[in-house]
Coordinates of C-alpha atoms and ligand atoms in Angstrom, one line a residue:
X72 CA -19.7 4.1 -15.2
X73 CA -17.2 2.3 -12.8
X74 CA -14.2 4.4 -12.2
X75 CA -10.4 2.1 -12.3
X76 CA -8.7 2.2 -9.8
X77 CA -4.7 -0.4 -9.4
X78 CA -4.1 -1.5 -5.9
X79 CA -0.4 -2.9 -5.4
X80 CA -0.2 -5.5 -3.0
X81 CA -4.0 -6.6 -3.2
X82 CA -3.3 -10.2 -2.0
X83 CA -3.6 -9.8 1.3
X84 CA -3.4 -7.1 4.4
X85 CA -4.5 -3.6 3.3
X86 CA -4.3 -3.9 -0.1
X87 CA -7.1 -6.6 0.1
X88 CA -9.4 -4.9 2.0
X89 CA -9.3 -2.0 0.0
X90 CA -10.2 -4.1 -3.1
X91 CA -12.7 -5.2 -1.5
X92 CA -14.2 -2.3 0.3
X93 CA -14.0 -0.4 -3.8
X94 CA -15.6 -3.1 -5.4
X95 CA -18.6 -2.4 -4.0
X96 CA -18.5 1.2 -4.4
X97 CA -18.3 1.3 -8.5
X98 CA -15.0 0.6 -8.3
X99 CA -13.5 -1.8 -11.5
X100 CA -9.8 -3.1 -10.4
X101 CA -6.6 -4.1 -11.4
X102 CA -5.0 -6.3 -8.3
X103 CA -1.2 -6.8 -8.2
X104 CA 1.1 -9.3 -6.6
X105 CA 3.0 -11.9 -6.8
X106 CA 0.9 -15.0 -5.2
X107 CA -1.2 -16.0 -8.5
X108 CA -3.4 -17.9 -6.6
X109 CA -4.6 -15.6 -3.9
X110 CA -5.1 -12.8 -6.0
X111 CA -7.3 -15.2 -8.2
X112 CA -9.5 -16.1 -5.2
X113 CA -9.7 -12.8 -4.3
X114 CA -10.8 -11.6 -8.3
X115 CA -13.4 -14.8 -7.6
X116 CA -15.0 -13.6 -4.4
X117 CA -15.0 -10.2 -5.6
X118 CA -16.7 -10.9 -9.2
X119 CA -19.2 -12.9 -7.7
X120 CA -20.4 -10.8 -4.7
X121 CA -20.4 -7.5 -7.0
X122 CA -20.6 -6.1 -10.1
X123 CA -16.9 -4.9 -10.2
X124 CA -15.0 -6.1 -13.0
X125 CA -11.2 -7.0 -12.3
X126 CA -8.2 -7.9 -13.4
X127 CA -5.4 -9.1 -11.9
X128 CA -1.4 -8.8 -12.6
X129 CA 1.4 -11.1 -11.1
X130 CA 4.6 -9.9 -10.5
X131 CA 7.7 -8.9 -8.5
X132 CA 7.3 -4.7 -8.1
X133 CA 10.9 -5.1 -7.5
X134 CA 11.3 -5.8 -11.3
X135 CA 11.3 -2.8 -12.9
X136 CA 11.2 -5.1 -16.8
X137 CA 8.5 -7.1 -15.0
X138 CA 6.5 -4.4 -13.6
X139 CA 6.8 -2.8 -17.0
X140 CA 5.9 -5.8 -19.3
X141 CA 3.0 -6.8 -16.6
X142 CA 1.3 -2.8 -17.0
X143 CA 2.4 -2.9 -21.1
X144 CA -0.4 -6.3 -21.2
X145 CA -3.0 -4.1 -20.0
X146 CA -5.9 -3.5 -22.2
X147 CA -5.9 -0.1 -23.6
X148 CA -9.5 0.5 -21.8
X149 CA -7.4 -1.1 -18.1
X150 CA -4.7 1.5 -18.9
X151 CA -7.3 4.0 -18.0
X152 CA -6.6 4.2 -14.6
X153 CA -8.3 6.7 -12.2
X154 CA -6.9 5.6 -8.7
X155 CA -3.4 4.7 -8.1
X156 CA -3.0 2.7 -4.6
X157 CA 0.7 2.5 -4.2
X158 CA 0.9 -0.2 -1.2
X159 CA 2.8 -2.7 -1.9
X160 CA 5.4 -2.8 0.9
X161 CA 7.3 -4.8 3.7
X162 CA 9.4 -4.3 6.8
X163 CA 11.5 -7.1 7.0
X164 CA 14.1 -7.4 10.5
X165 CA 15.1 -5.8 13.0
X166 CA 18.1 -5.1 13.9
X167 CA 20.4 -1.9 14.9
X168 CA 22.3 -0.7 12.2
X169 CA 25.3 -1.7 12.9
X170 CA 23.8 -5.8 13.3
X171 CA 21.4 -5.3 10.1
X172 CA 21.1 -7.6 7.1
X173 CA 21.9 -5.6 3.8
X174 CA 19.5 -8.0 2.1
X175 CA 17.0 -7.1 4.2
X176 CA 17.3 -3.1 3.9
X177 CA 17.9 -4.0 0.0
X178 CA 14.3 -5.9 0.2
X179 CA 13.0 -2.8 2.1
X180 CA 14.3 0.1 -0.5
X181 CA 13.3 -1.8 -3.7
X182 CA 9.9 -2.6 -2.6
X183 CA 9.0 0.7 -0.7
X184 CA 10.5 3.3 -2.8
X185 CA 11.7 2.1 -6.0
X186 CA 8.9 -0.5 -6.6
X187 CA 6.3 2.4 -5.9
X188 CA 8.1 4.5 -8.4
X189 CA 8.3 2.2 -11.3
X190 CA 4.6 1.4 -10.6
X191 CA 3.7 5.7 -10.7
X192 CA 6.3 5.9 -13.7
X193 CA 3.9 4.0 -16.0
X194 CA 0.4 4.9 -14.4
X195 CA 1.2 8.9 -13.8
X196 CA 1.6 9.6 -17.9
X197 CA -1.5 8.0 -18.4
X198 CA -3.2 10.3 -15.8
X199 CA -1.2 13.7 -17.2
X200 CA -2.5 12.7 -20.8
X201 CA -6.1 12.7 -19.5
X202 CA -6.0 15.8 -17.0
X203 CA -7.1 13.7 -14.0
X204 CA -6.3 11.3 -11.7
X205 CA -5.5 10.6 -7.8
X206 CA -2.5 8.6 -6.6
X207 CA -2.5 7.5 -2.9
X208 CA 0.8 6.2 -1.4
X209 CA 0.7 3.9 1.6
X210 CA 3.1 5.4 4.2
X211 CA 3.1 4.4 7.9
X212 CA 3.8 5.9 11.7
X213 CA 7.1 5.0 10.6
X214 CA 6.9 8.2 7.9
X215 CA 6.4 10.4 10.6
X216 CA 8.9 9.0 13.4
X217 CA 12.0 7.1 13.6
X218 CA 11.7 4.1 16.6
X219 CA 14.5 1.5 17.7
X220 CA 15.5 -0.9 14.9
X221 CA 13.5 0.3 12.6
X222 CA 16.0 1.9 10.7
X223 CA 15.5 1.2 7.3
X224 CA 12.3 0.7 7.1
X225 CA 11.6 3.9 8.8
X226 CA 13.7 5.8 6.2
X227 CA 11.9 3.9 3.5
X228 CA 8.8 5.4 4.6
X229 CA 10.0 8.9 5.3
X230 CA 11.0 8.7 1.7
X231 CA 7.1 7.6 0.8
X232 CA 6.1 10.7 2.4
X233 CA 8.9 12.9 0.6
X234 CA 7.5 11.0 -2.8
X235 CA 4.0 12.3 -1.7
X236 CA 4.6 15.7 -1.7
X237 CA 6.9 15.7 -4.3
X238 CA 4.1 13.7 -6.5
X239 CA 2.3 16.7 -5.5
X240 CA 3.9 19.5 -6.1
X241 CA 4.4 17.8 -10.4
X242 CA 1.3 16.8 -10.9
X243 CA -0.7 19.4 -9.9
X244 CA -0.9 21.4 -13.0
X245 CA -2.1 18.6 -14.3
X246 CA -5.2 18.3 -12.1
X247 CA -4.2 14.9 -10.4
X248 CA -4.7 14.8 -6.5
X249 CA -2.0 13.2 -4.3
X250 CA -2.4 12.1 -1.0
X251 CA -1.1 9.6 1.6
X252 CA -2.4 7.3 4.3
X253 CA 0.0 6.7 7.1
X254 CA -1.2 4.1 9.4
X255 CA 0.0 2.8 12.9
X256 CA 0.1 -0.9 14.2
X257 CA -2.8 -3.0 11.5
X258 CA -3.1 -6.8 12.2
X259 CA -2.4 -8.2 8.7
X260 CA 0.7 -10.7 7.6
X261 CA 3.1 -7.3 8.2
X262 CA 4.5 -8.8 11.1
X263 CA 5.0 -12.2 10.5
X264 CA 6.9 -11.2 7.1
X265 CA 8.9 -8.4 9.5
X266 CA 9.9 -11.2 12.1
X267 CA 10.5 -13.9 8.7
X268 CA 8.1 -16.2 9.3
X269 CA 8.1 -15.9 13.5
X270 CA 4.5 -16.3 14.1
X271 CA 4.5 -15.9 17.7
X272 CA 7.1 -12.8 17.7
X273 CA 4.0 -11.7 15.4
X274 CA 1.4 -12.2 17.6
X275 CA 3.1 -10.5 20.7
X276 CA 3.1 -7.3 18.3
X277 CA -0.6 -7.2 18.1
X278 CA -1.2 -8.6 22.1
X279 CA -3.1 -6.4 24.7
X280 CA -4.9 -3.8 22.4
X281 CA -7.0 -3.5 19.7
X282 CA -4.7 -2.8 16.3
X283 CA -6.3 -1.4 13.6
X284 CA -7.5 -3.9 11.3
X285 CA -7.2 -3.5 6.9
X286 CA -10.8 -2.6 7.1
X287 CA -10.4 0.6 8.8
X288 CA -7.4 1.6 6.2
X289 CA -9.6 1.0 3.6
X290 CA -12.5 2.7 4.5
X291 CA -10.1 5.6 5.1
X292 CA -8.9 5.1 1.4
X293 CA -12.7 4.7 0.2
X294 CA -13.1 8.5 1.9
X295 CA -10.1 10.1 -0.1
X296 CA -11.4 8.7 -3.0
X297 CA -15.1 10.0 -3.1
X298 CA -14.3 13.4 -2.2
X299 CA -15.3 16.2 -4.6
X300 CA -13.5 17.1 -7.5
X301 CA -12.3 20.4 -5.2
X302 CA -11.1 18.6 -2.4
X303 CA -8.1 16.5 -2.2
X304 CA -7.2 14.8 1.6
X305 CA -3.8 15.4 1.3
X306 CA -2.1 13.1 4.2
X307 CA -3.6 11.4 6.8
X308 CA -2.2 9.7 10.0
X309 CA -4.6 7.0 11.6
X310 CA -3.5 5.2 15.1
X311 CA -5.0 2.3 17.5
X312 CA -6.9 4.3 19.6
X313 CA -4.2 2.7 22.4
X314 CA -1.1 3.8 20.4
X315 CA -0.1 7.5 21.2
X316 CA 2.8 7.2 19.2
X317 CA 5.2 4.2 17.6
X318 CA 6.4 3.1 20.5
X319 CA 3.9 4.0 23.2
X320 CA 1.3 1.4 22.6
X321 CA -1.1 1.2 26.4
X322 CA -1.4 -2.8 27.0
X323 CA -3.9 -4.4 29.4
X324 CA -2.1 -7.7 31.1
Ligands
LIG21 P1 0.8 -7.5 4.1 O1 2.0 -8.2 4.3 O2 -0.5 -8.2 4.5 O3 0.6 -7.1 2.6 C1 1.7 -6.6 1.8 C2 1.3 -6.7 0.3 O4 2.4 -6.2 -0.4 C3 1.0 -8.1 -0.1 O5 -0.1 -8.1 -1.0 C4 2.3 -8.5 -0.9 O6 1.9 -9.3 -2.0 C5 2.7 -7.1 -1.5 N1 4.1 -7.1 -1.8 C6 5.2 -7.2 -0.9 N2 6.3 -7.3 -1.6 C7 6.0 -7.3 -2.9 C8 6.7 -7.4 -4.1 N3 8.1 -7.5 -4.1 N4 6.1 -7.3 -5.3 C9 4.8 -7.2 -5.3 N5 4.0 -7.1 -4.3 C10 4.6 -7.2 -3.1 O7 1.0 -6.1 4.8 P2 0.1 -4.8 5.0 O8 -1.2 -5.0 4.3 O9 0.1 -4.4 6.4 O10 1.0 -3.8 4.2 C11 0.5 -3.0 3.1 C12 1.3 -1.6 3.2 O11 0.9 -1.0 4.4 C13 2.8 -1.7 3.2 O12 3.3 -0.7 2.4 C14 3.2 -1.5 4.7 O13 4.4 -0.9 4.8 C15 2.1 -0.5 5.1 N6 1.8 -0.4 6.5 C16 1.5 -1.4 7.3 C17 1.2 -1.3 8.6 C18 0.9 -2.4 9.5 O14 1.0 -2.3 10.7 N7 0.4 -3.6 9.0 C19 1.2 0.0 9.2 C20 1.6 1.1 8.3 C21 1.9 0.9 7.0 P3 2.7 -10.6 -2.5 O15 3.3 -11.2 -1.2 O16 1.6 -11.5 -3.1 O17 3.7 -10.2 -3.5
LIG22 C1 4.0 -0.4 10.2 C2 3.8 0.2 11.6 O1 5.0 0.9 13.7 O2 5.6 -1.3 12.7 O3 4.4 0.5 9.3 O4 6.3 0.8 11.8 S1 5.3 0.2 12.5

């Protein structure tokens, strides 16, 4: 039998390659968002290359009444959640602190941290009740190290990683495995949503190396996912082969 796992922020980047990449390895879903349409397409492609079945719920993880009433819809049978992929998230600006947009940070903090803990709030029960369970958060370089102008966002994702083990250290009597993926630079829409809309300022991010693409995040989540009961991959950090750290990424002219 398929196991169920909810991916936040399946509509594009990471989140949708990770739907994808599950579906075919007996993997039902429940896809969150809040573009309707793409996250239709995607449930399209998905149920007619595979026999995944999924579902899909639009809404602002911001919301903590929408978030709430959108899970409360589920099915009881959906509600049976085995995988938790807490990714929905967004850098957007930057700015030094002083010069930063306080809509911006609030976009940062109620997507990254608060909209992944209304999202665990309802899901986690459901996983305590049944004695199983595994809950991966989506962190980033910026969990691990602090750059220029990334401020915020940095300190959103340090929190992510604090979450993590915290998750951890609650839910283990309960038998649920907690782990998360921290990635460097991945080519997805991250950057043009960071630089509002700036598609070139985009690009440059990405120009003279090979990023990681959403593919190799997802297989990395497919691996934590199909380890033995025993085992649980507690945290892992994956880079661009050409990015030693945040800000030391080697570029060929
Ligand atoms: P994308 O911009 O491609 O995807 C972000 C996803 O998050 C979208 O599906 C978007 O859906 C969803 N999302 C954003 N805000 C909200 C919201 N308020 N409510 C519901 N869903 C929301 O970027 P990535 O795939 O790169 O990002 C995924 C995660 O990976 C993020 O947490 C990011 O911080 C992290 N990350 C990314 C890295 C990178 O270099 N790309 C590196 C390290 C970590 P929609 O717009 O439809 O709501
Ligand atoms: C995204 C990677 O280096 O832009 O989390 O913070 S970075």
């Amino acid at each position: 039998m398929n196991r169920i796992a909810l991916i936040t922020g399946a509509s594009s980047g990471i989140g949708k390659a990770a739907a994808e990449l599950l579906a075919r390895n007996n993997f039902d879903l429940i896809l969150t968002g809040r573009r309707s349409e793409k996250l239709q397409n995607l449930k399209d492609k998905i149920e007619s290359e595979t026999k995944s079945r999924v579902t899909t719920l639009v809404f602002d993880i911001r919301n903590k009444k929408e978030t709430e009433t959108a899970f409360q819809s589920l099915s009881d049978n959906w509600k049976q959640i085995d995988v938790l992929i807490n990714n929905a998230g967004l850098a957007v600006g930057m700015e030094p602190i002083h010069e930063g947009f306080v809509d911006d940070w609030e976009r940062m903090i109620d997507t990254n941290i608060k909209g992944l803990l209304y999202i665990t709030r309802l899901v986690s029960p459901i996983m305590v009740e049944r004695g199983s369970g595994h809950i991966i958060n989506v962190s980033s370089i910026a969990g691990k190290e602090t750059y220029a102008m990334g401020n915020v966002y940095c300190a959103s994702k340090h929190a992510v990683q604090a979450l993590t083990q915290g998750m951890r250290i609650d839910l283990v009597k309960h038998g649920i495995k907690v782990s998360s993926v921290a990635p460097g630079a991945v080519e997805t829409e991250f950057s043009v949503v960071r630089f509002k809309g700036d598609q070139s300022k985009a690009d440059n991010v990405y120009q003279g190396f090979i990023p990681l693409y959403a593919e190799d995040i997802a297989e990395t989540i497919l691996f934590m996912v199909t380890r033995p009961a025993h085992v649980n991959i507690d945290d892992v950090l994956i880079m661009p082969t050409a990015q030693a750290f945040s800000r030391l990424t080697h570029r060929k002219e």
